[in-house]
Amino acid sequence: MSLLEMEVERQSNPVDMIEFVAANNDWSFERSGEDEIAMTVEGKWADYHVSFSWMEEFEALHLACAFDIKVPDSRVNEVIRLLSHINGQVLMGHFDLWRQEEVIIFRQSLLLAGGAEPTNQQVEVLLSNALDACESYFQAFQFVVWSGMDAQRAVDAVLFETMGEA
C-alpha cells in the first residue's frame, strides 16, 4: 500500500476552524457549503473577497483572495508580465489571472496531509499573508490596468521605499 492510499479519519472539517477564527474576529462570513466559506475583508486599497475551500483529495485548505480590478483584453499581456515579476518576489502563495472573470486573485494552500488539523494561528497567518500580498501589490495592478504603465515600472513604483524623514 502506498502512502497516498492510506485513509486518514479527520476529527473535523478544516473549514470549521476558519468559521471559528472568523467568528472570534467578528468577521462576517458565509458558509456556502460544508467545504467552503467566504468573507469580505476591508483593506487599505480595496475590499478583498476571500474564500477558503477544503480540498479533501489533496488534503489541502485552499485560500483564494480576489479584488475588483477587471482586466481588459488590451492589458492582459502586460498583467501577465506583472504577475511574473510579482510572483518571483512572493515567498508563499501566488497571484493569478482568473480568465473566466478577468480578475486578479491571490492563491495559497495549507497542506494538511496525514490528518493534520489546522490551528487558529495557521489560519490567521494564511489570511494575513494573503492580505499583505494583496495590499503590497494592489497599486501595481492599478498602474498596469488603469494607467497603462508597463509591468516593471509598476513593480518599481510600489516597492519604492523612502529613507529618513522629510
Coordinates of N, CA, C and O in Angstrom, one line a residue:
M1 N 0.8 -1.2 0.0 CA 0.0 0.0 0.0 C 0.9 1.2 0.0 O 1.8 1.4 0.8
S2 N 0.6 2.2 -0.9 CA 1.4 3.4 -0.9 C 0.9 4.4 0.1 O -0.2 4.2 0.6
L3 N 1.7 5.4 0.4 CA 1.3 6.3 1.4 C 0.1 7.1 0.9 O -0.7 7.5 1.8
L4 N -0.1 7.3 -0.4 CA -1.2 8.0 -0.9 C -2.5 7.3 -0.7 O -3.6 7.8 -0.7
E5 N -2.5 6.0 -0.6 CA -3.7 5.1 -0.5 C -4.1 5.0 1.0 O -5.2 4.5 1.2
M6 N -3.3 5.5 1.9 CA -3.7 5.4 3.3 C -4.9 6.3 3.6 O -4.9 7.5 3.2
E7 N -5.9 5.8 4.2 CA -7.1 6.7 4.5 C -7.0 7.1 6.0 O -6.8 6.3 6.9
V8 N -7.1 8.4 6.2 CA -7.0 9.0 7.5 C -8.3 9.6 7.9 O -9.0 10.3 7.1
E9 N -8.7 9.3 9.1 CA -10.0 9.8 9.5 C -9.7 11.1 10.2 O -8.9 11.2 11.1
R10 N -10.4 12.2 9.7 CA -10.2 13.5 10.2 C -11.2 13.8 11.4 O -12.3 13.4 11.3
Q11 N -10.7 14.5 12.4 CA -11.6 14.8 13.5 C -12.7 15.8 13.2 O -13.8 15.8 13.7
S12 N -12.3 16.8 12.3 CA -13.3 17.8 12.0 C -12.9 18.3 10.6 O -11.8 18.1 10.0
N13 N -13.8 19.0 10.0 CA -13.6 19.7 8.7 C -12.8 20.9 8.9 O -13.1 21.8 9.8
P14 N -11.6 21.1 8.2 CA -10.8 22.3 8.4 C -11.5 23.6 8.2 O -11.1 24.6 8.8
V15 N -12.6 23.6 7.5 CA -13.4 24.8 7.3 C -14.0 25.3 8.6 O -14.3 26.4 8.8
D16 N -14.3 24.3 9.5 CA -14.8 24.6 10.8 C -13.9 25.6 11.5 O -14.4 26.5 12.2
M17 N -12.6 25.4 11.4 CA -11.6 26.2 12.1 C -11.7 27.6 11.5 O -11.6 28.6 12.2
I18 N -11.9 27.7 10.2 CA -12.0 29.1 9.5 C -13.2 29.8 10.1 O -13.1 31.0 10.4
E19 N -14.3 29.1 10.2 CA -15.5 29.7 10.8 C -15.3 30.1 12.2 O -15.7 31.2 12.6
F20 N -14.6 29.3 13.0 CA -14.3 29.7 14.4 C -13.4 30.9 14.4 O -13.7 31.9 15.2
V21 N -12.4 31.0 13.6 CA -11.5 32.2 13.6 C -12.3 33.4 13.1 O -12.2 34.5 13.7
A22 N -13.1 33.3 12.1 CA -13.9 34.4 11.6 C -14.9 34.9 12.7 O -15.0 36.1 12.9
A23 N -15.5 34.0 13.4 CA -16.5 34.4 14.4 C -15.7 35.1 15.5 O -16.2 36.1 16.1
N24 N -14.6 34.6 15.9 CA -13.8 35.2 17.0 C -13.3 36.6 16.7 O -13.0 37.4 17.6
N25 N -13.1 36.9 15.4 CA -12.6 38.2 14.9 C -13.8 39.1 14.5 O -13.5 40.1 13.9
D26 N -15.0 38.6 14.7 CA -16.2 39.4 14.3 C -16.2 39.7 12.8 O -16.6 40.8 12.4
W27 N -15.6 38.8 12.0 CA -15.7 39.0 10.5 C -17.0 38.4 10.0 O -17.4 37.3 10.4
S28 N -17.7 39.1 9.1 CA -18.9 38.5 8.5 C -18.4 37.4 7.5 O -17.5 37.6 6.8
F29 N -19.2 36.3 7.5 CA -18.8 35.3 6.5 C -20.1 34.5 6.1 O -21.1 34.7 6.7
E30 N -19.9 33.8 5.1 CA -21.0 32.9 4.6 C -20.5 31.5 4.3 O -19.5 31.4 3.6
R31 N -21.1 30.6 4.9 CA -20.7 29.2 4.7 C -21.6 28.6 3.6 O -22.7 28.3 3.9
S32 N -21.0 28.6 2.4 CA -21.8 28.2 1.3 C -21.9 26.7 1.1 O -22.7 26.3 0.3
G33 N -21.2 26.0 1.9 CA -21.3 24.5 1.8 C -20.4 24.0 2.9 O -19.7 24.7 3.6
E34 N -20.4 22.7 3.0 CA -19.6 22.0 4.1 C -18.1 22.3 3.9 O -17.4 22.5 4.9
D35 N -17.7 22.4 2.7 CA -16.2 22.6 2.4 C -15.8 23.9 2.0 O -14.7 24.1 1.4
E36 N -16.7 24.9 2.1 CA -16.3 26.3 1.6 C -16.9 27.4 2.5 O -18.0 27.3 3.0
I37 N -16.1 28.4 2.7 CA -16.6 29.6 3.5 C -16.0 30.8 2.7 O -14.9 30.8 2.2
A38 N -16.8 31.9 2.7 CA -16.4 33.1 2.0 C -16.6 34.3 2.9 O -17.5 34.3 3.8
M39 N -15.7 35.3 2.8 CA -15.9 36.5 3.6 C -15.3 37.7 2.8 O -14.5 37.5 1.8
T40 N -15.7 38.9 3.2 CA -15.1 40.1 2.6 C -14.3 40.8 3.7 O -14.8 41.0 4.8
V41 N -13.1 41.1 3.4 CA -12.2 41.8 4.3 C -11.8 43.1 3.8 O -11.4 43.2 2.7
E42 N -12.0 44.2 4.6 CA -11.7 45.5 4.2 C -10.2 45.7 4.3 O -9.6 45.5 5.4
G43 N -9.6 46.2 3.2 CA -8.2 46.6 3.3 C -8.0 48.1 3.1 O -8.9 48.8 3.0
K44 N -6.7 48.5 3.0 CA -6.4 49.9 2.8 C -6.8 50.3 1.4 O -7.3 51.4 1.2
W45 N -6.5 49.5 0.4 CA -6.7 49.8 -1.0 C -8.0 49.3 -1.6 O -8.5 49.9 -2.6
A46 N -8.5 48.3 -1.0 CA -9.7 47.7 -1.6 C -10.4 46.7 -0.6 O -9.8 46.4 0.5
D47 N -11.6 46.3 -0.9 CA -12.2 45.2 -0.2 C -11.8 43.9 -0.9 O -11.9 43.8 -2.1
Y48 N -11.4 42.9 -0.1 CA -10.9 41.7 -0.7 C -11.9 40.6 -0.4 O -12.4 40.5 0.7
H49 N -12.2 39.8 -1.4 CA -13.2 38.7 -1.4 C -12.4 37.5 -1.2 O -11.7 37.0 -2.1
V50 N -12.5 36.9 0.0 CA -11.7 35.8 0.4 C -12.6 34.5 0.5 O -13.6 34.6 1.1
S51 N -12.1 33.4 -0.1 CA -12.8 32.2 0.1 C -11.8 31.1 0.5 O -10.7 31.1 0.0
F52 N -12.2 30.3 1.4 CA -11.4 29.1 1.8 C -12.2 27.9 1.4 O -13.4 27.8 1.6
S53 N -11.5 26.9 0.8 CA -12.1 25.7 0.3 C -11.3 24.5 0.8 O -10.0 24.5 0.7
W54 N -11.9 23.5 1.4 CA -11.3 22.3 1.8 C -11.3 21.3 0.6 O -12.3 21.0 0.0
M55 N -10.1 20.9 0.2 CA -9.9 20.0 -1.0 C -9.5 18.7 -0.4 O -8.3 18.4 -0.3
E56 N -10.5 17.9 -0.1 CA -10.3 16.6 0.5 C -9.3 15.7 -0.2 O -8.4 15.1 0.4
E57 N -9.4 15.6 -1.5 CA -8.5 14.7 -2.3 C -7.0 15.1 -2.2 O -6.1 14.2 -2.4
F58 N -6.7 16.3 -1.9 CA -5.3 16.8 -1.8 C -5.0 17.0 -0.3 O -3.8 17.3 0.0
E59 N -5.9 16.9 0.6 CA -5.8 17.2 2.0 C -5.2 18.6 2.1 O -4.2 18.8 2.8
A60 N -5.8 19.6 1.5 CA -5.3 21.0 1.5 C -6.4 21.9 1.7 O -7.5 21.8 1.1
L61 N -6.1 23.0 2.4 CA -7.0 24.1 2.6 C -6.6 25.2 1.7 O -5.5 25.7 1.8
H62 N -7.4 25.5 0.7 CA -7.1 26.4 -0.3 C -7.7 27.8 0.0 O -8.9 27.9 0.3
L63 N -6.9 28.8 -0.2 CA -7.4 30.2 0.0 C -7.3 30.9 -1.3 O -6.3 30.8 -2.0
A64 N -8.4 31.6 -1.7 CA -8.4 32.5 -2.9 C -8.8 33.9 -2.4 O -9.8 34.0 -1.7
C65 N -8.1 34.9 -2.8 CA -8.4 36.2 -2.4 C -8.4 37.1 -3.6 O -7.4 37.2 -4.3
A66 N -9.6 37.6 -3.9 CA -9.7 38.4 -5.2 C -10.0 39.9 -4.8 O -10.6 40.2 -3.8
F67 N -9.7 40.7 -5.8 CA -10.1 42.1 -5.6 C -10.6 42.6 -7.0 O -10.4 42.0 -8.0
D68 N -11.5 43.6 -6.9 CA -12.2 44.1 -8.1 C -11.4 45.0 -9.0 O -11.5 46.2 -9.0
I69 N -10.5 44.4 -9.8 CA -9.9 45.1 -10.9 C -10.1 44.2 -12.1 O -9.6 43.1 -12.2
K70 N -11.0 44.6 -12.9 CA -11.3 43.9 -14.2 C -10.2 44.2 -15.2 O -9.8 45.3 -15.4
V71 N -9.7 43.1 -15.8 CA -8.5 43.3 -16.7 C -9.1 43.3 -18.1 O -9.6 42.3 -18.6
P72 N -9.0 44.4 -18.8 CA -9.5 44.4 -20.2 C -8.5 43.6 -21.1 O -7.3 43.5 -20.8
D73 N -9.1 43.1 -22.2 CA -8.2 42.4 -23.2 C -7.0 43.1 -23.6 O -5.9 42.5 -23.7
S74 N -7.0 44.4 -23.7 CA -5.9 45.2 -24.2 C -4.7 45.2 -23.2 O -3.6 45.5 -23.5
R75 N -5.0 44.8 -21.9 CA -4.0 44.9 -20.9 C -3.6 43.5 -20.3 O -2.7 43.4 -19.5
V76 N -4.2 42.4 -20.9 CA -3.9 41.1 -20.4 C -2.4 40.7 -20.5 O -1.8 40.2 -19.5
N77 N -1.8 41.0 -21.6 CA -0.4 40.6 -21.7 C 0.5 41.3 -20.7 O 1.4 40.7 -20.2
E78 N 0.3 42.6 -20.5 CA 1.1 43.3 -19.5 C 0.8 42.9 -18.1 O 1.7 42.8 -17.3
V79 N -0.4 42.5 -17.8 CA -0.8 42.0 -16.5 C -0.1 40.6 -16.3 O 0.4 40.4 -15.2
I80 N 0.0 39.8 -17.3 CA 0.7 38.5 -17.2 C 2.2 38.8 -16.9 O 2.8 38.1 -16.1
R81 N 2.8 39.8 -17.6 CA 4.2 40.2 -17.3 C 4.3 40.6 -15.8 O 5.3 40.3 -15.1
L82 N 3.3 41.4 -15.4 CA 3.3 41.9 -14.0 C 3.2 40.7 -13.0 O 4.0 40.6 -12.0
L83 N 2.4 39.7 -13.3 CA 2.2 38.5 -12.5 C 3.6 37.8 -12.3 O 4.0 37.4 -11.2
S84 N 4.3 37.7 -13.4 CA 5.6 37.1 -13.4 C 6.6 37.8 -12.5 O 7.3 37.2 -11.7
H85 N 6.6 39.1 -12.6 CA 7.5 39.9 -11.8 C 7.1 39.8 -10.3 O 8.0 39.6 -9.5
I86 N 5.9 39.9 -10.0 CA 5.4 39.8 -8.6 C 5.6 38.4 -8.0 O 6.1 38.3 -6.9
N87 N 5.2 37.4 -8.7 CA 5.3 36.0 -8.2 C 6.7 35.6 -7.9 O 7.0 34.8 -7.1
G88 N 7.7 36.2 -8.6 CA 9.1 36.0 -8.4 C 9.6 36.5 -7.0 O 10.6 36.1 -6.5
Q89 N 8.8 37.4 -6.5 CA 9.1 38.1 -5.2 C 8.3 37.6 -4.0 O 8.6 37.8 -2.9
V90 N 7.2 36.9 -4.3 CA 6.3 36.4 -3.2 C 6.8 35.1 -2.7 O 7.0 34.2 -3.5
L91 N 7.0 35.0 -1.4 CA 7.6 33.8 -0.8 C 6.5 32.7 -0.8 O 6.8 31.5 -1.1
M92 N 5.3 33.0 -0.3 CA 4.3 32.0 -0.1 C 3.1 32.4 -0.9 O 2.7 33.5 -0.9
G93 N 2.5 31.5 -1.7 CA 1.3 31.8 -2.5 C 1.7 32.4 -3.8 O 2.9 32.6 -4.1
H94 N 0.7 32.7 -4.6 CA 1.0 33.4 -5.9 C -0.3 34.1 -6.4 O -1.4 33.8 -6.0
F95 N 0.0 35.1 -7.3 CA -1.1 35.8 -7.9 C -1.4 35.1 -9.2 O -0.5 34.5 -9.9
D96 N -2.6 35.2 -9.7 CA -3.1 34.6 -10.9 C -4.1 35.4 -11.6 O -4.8 36.2 -10.9
L97 N -4.3 35.3 -12.9 CA -5.3 36.0 -13.6 C -6.4 35.0 -13.8 O -6.2 34.0 -14.5
W98 N -7.6 35.2 -13.2 CA -8.7 34.3 -13.4 C -9.4 34.7 -14.6 O -10.2 35.7 -14.6
R99 N -9.2 34.0 -15.7 CA -9.7 34.4 -17.0 C -11.2 34.4 -17.2 O -11.7 35.2 -17.9
Q100 N -11.9 33.5 -16.4 CA -13.3 33.4 -16.5 C -14.0 34.8 -16.1 O -15.0 35.2 -16.7
E101 N -13.4 35.4 -15.1 CA -14.0 36.7 -14.7 C -13.1 37.9 -15.0 O -13.4 39.0 -14.7
E102 N -11.9 37.6 -15.5 CA -10.9 38.6 -15.9 C -10.5 39.5 -14.6 O -10.4 40.7 -14.7
V103 N -10.3 38.8 -13.5 CA -9.9 39.4 -12.2 C -8.6 38.8 -11.7 O -8.3 37.7 -12.1
I104 N -8.0 39.5 -10.9 CA -6.7 39.1 -10.2 C -7.1 38.4 -8.9 O -7.9 38.9 -8.2
I105 N -6.5 37.2 -8.7 CA -6.6 36.5 -7.4 C -5.3 36.2 -6.8 O -4.3 36.0 -7.6
F106 N -5.2 36.1 -5.5 CA -4.1 35.6 -4.8 C -4.5 34.2 -4.3 O -5.5 34.1 -3.7
R107 N -3.6 33.2 -4.5 CA -4.0 31.8 -4.1 C -2.8 31.3 -3.3 O -1.7 31.5 -3.5
Q108 N -3.3 30.5 -2.3 CA -2.3 29.8 -1.4 C -3.0 28.6 -0.8 O -4.2 28.7 -0.5
S109 N -2.3 27.6 -0.5 CA -2.8 26.4 0.2 C -2.1 26.0 1.4 O -0.8 26.2 1.5
L110 N -2.8 25.4 2.3 CA -2.2 24.9 3.6 C -2.3 23.4 3.5 O -3.4 22.9 3.5
L111 N -1.2 22.7 3.3 CA -1.2 21.2 3.3 C -1.5 20.7 4.6 O -0.8 21.0 5.6
L112 N -2.5 19.8 4.7 CA -2.8 19.1 6.0 C -2.8 17.6 5.8 O -3.7 16.9 6.3
A113 N -1.8 17.1 5.2 CA -1.7 15.7 4.9 C -1.6 14.9 6.2 O -1.1 15.3 7.2
G114 N -2.1 13.6 6.1 CA -2.0 12.7 7.2 C -2.9 13.0 8.4 O -2.7 12.5 9.5
G115 N -3.9 13.8 8.1 CA -4.9 14.0 9.2 C -4.6 15.2 10.0 O -5.3 15.5 11.1
A116 N -3.6 16.0 9.7 CA -3.2 17.2 10.5 C -4.4 18.2 10.5 O -5.2 18.3 9.5
E117 N -4.6 18.8 11.6 CA -5.7 19.8 11.8 C -5.1 21.2 11.8 O -4.0 21.4 12.4
P118 N -5.7 22.1 11.2 CA -5.2 23.5 11.2 C -5.4 24.1 12.6 O -6.4 23.9 13.2
T119 N -4.5 25.0 13.0 CA -4.7 25.7 14.2 C -5.2 27.1 13.8 O -5.1 27.6 12.7
N120 N -5.8 27.8 14.8 CA -6.2 29.1 14.6 C -5.1 30.1 14.1 O -5.3 30.9 13.3
Q121 N -3.9 29.9 14.7 CA -2.8 30.7 14.3 C -2.4 30.5 12.8 O -2.1 31.4 12.1
Q122 N -2.4 29.2 12.4 CA -2.1 28.9 11.0 C -3.1 29.6 10.1 O -2.8 30.1 9.0
V123 N -4.4 29.5 10.4 CA -5.4 30.2 9.6 C -5.2 31.7 9.6 O -5.3 32.3 8.5
E124 N -4.9 32.3 10.7 CA -4.7 33.7 10.7 C -3.5 34.1 9.9 O -3.5 35.1 9.2
V125 N -2.4 33.3 10.0 CA -1.2 33.6 9.2 C -1.5 33.5 7.7 O -1.1 34.3 6.9
L126 N -2.3 32.4 7.4 CA -2.6 32.2 6.0 C -3.4 33.4 5.4 O -3.1 33.9 4.3
L127 N -4.4 33.9 6.1 CA -5.2 35.0 5.7 C -4.3 36.3 5.7 O -4.4 37.1 4.8
S128 N -3.5 36.5 6.8 CA -2.7 37.7 6.9 C -1.7 37.8 5.7 O -1.5 38.8 5.2
N129 N -1.1 36.6 5.4 CA -0.2 36.6 4.3 C -0.8 37.0 3.0 O -0.3 37.8 2.2
A130 N -2.0 36.5 2.7 CA -2.8 36.8 1.5 C -3.1 38.3 1.5 O -2.9 39.0 0.4
L131 N -3.6 38.8 2.6 CA -4.0 40.3 2.6 C -2.8 41.2 2.5 O -2.8 42.2 1.8
D132 N -1.7 40.8 3.1 CA -0.4 41.6 3.0 C 0.1 41.6 1.5 O 0.5 42.7 1.0
A133 N 0.0 40.5 0.9 CA 0.4 40.4 -0.5 C -0.5 41.3 -1.4 O 0.0 42.0 -2.2
C134 N -1.8 41.2 -1.2 CA -2.7 42.0 -2.0 C -2.5 43.4 -1.7 O -2.5 44.2 -2.7
E135 N -2.3 43.8 -0.5 CA -2.1 45.2 -0.2 C -0.8 45.7 -0.8 O -0.7 46.9 -1.2
S136 N 0.2 44.9 -0.7 CA 1.5 45.3 -1.3 C 1.5 45.6 -2.8 O 2.2 46.5 -3.2
Y137 N 0.7 44.8 -3.5 CA 0.8 44.9 -5.0 C -0.4 45.4 -5.6 O -0.5 45.5 -6.9
F138 N -1.5 45.7 -4.9 CA -2.7 46.2 -5.5 C -2.5 47.4 -6.4 O -3.0 47.5 -7.5
Q139 N -1.7 48.4 -5.9 CA -1.4 49.6 -6.8 C -0.7 49.2 -8.0 O -0.9 49.9 -9.1
A140 N 0.2 48.2 -8.0 CA 0.9 47.9 -9.2 C -0.1 47.4 -10.3 O 0.0 47.7 -11.5
F141 N -1.1 46.6 -9.9 CA -2.2 46.2 -10.8 C -3.0 47.4 -11.3 O -3.3 47.4 -12.5
Q142 N -3.3 48.3 -10.4 CA -4.0 49.5 -10.9 C -3.1 50.3 -11.9 O -3.7 50.7 -12.9
F143 N -1.8 50.4 -11.6 CA -1.0 51.2 -12.6 C -1.0 50.5 -13.9 O -1.0 51.2 -15.0
V144 N -0.9 49.2 -14.0 CA -0.9 48.5 -15.3 C -2.2 48.5 -16.0 O -2.3 48.8 -17.2
V145 N -3.3 48.3 -15.2 CA -4.6 48.2 -15.8 C -5.2 49.5 -16.2 O -5.7 49.7 -17.3
W146 N -5.2 50.4 -15.2 CA -5.8 51.7 -15.4 C -4.9 52.8 -16.0 O -5.4 53.7 -16.7
S147 N -3.6 52.8 -15.7 CA -2.8 53.9 -16.1 C -1.9 53.5 -17.3 O -1.2 54.4 -17.8
G148 N -2.0 52.3 -17.7 CA -1.2 51.9 -18.9 C 0.3 51.7 -18.7 O 1.1 51.7 -19.6
M149 N 0.7 51.7 -17.4 CA 2.1 51.6 -17.1 C 2.6 50.2 -17.4 O 1.9 49.2 -17.4
D150 N 3.9 50.1 -17.8 CA 4.4 48.7 -18.0 C 4.7 48.0 -16.7 O 4.8 48.7 -15.6
A151 N 4.8 46.7 -16.7 CA 4.9 45.9 -15.5 C 6.1 46.2 -14.7 O 6.0 46.4 -13.4
Q152 N 7.3 46.4 -15.2 CA 8.5 46.7 -14.5 C 8.4 48.0 -13.7 O 8.7 48.1 -12.5
R153 N 7.9 49.0 -14.4 CA 7.8 50.3 -13.8 C 6.7 50.3 -12.7 O 6.9 50.9 -11.6
A154 N 5.7 49.5 -12.8 CA 4.6 49.4 -11.8 C 5.2 48.7 -10.6 O 4.9 49.2 -9.4
V155 N 5.9 47.7 -10.7 CA 6.5 47.0 -9.6 C 7.5 47.9 -8.9 O 7.5 48.0 -7.7
D156 N 8.4 48.6 -9.7 CA 9.3 49.5 -9.1 C 8.6 50.6 -8.3 O 9.1 51.0 -7.2
A157 N 7.5 51.1 -8.8 CA 6.8 52.2 -8.1 C 6.2 51.8 -6.8 O 6.2 52.5 -5.8
V158 N 5.7 50.5 -6.7 CA 5.1 50.1 -5.4 C 6.1 49.6 -4.4 O 5.8 49.6 -3.2
L159 N 7.3 49.2 -4.9 CA 8.3 48.7 -4.0 C 9.3 49.8 -3.6 O 10.2 49.6 -2.8
F160 N 9.0 51.1 -4.1 CA 9.9 52.2 -3.7 C 9.8 52.5 -2.2 O 8.7 52.6 -1.7
E161 N 10.9 52.5 -1.5 CA 10.9 52.8 -0.1 C 11.6 54.1 0.1 O 12.7 54.3 -0.4
T162 N 11.0 54.9 1.0 CA 11.7 56.2 1.3 C 12.6 56.0 2.5 O 12.4 55.1 3.3
M163 N 13.6 56.7 2.5 CA 14.6 56.7 3.6 C 14.5 58.0 4.4 O 14.5 59.0 3.8
G164 N 14.6 57.8 5.7 CA 14.6 59.0 6.5 C 13.3 59.7 6.6 O 12.2 59.2 6.3
E165 N 13.3 61.0 7.1 CA 12.1 61.8 7.2 C 12.2 63.1 6.5 O 13.3 63.6 6.4
A166 N 11.1 63.6 6.1 CA 11.2 65.0 5.4 C 10.9 66.0 6.4 O 10.3 65.9 7.4

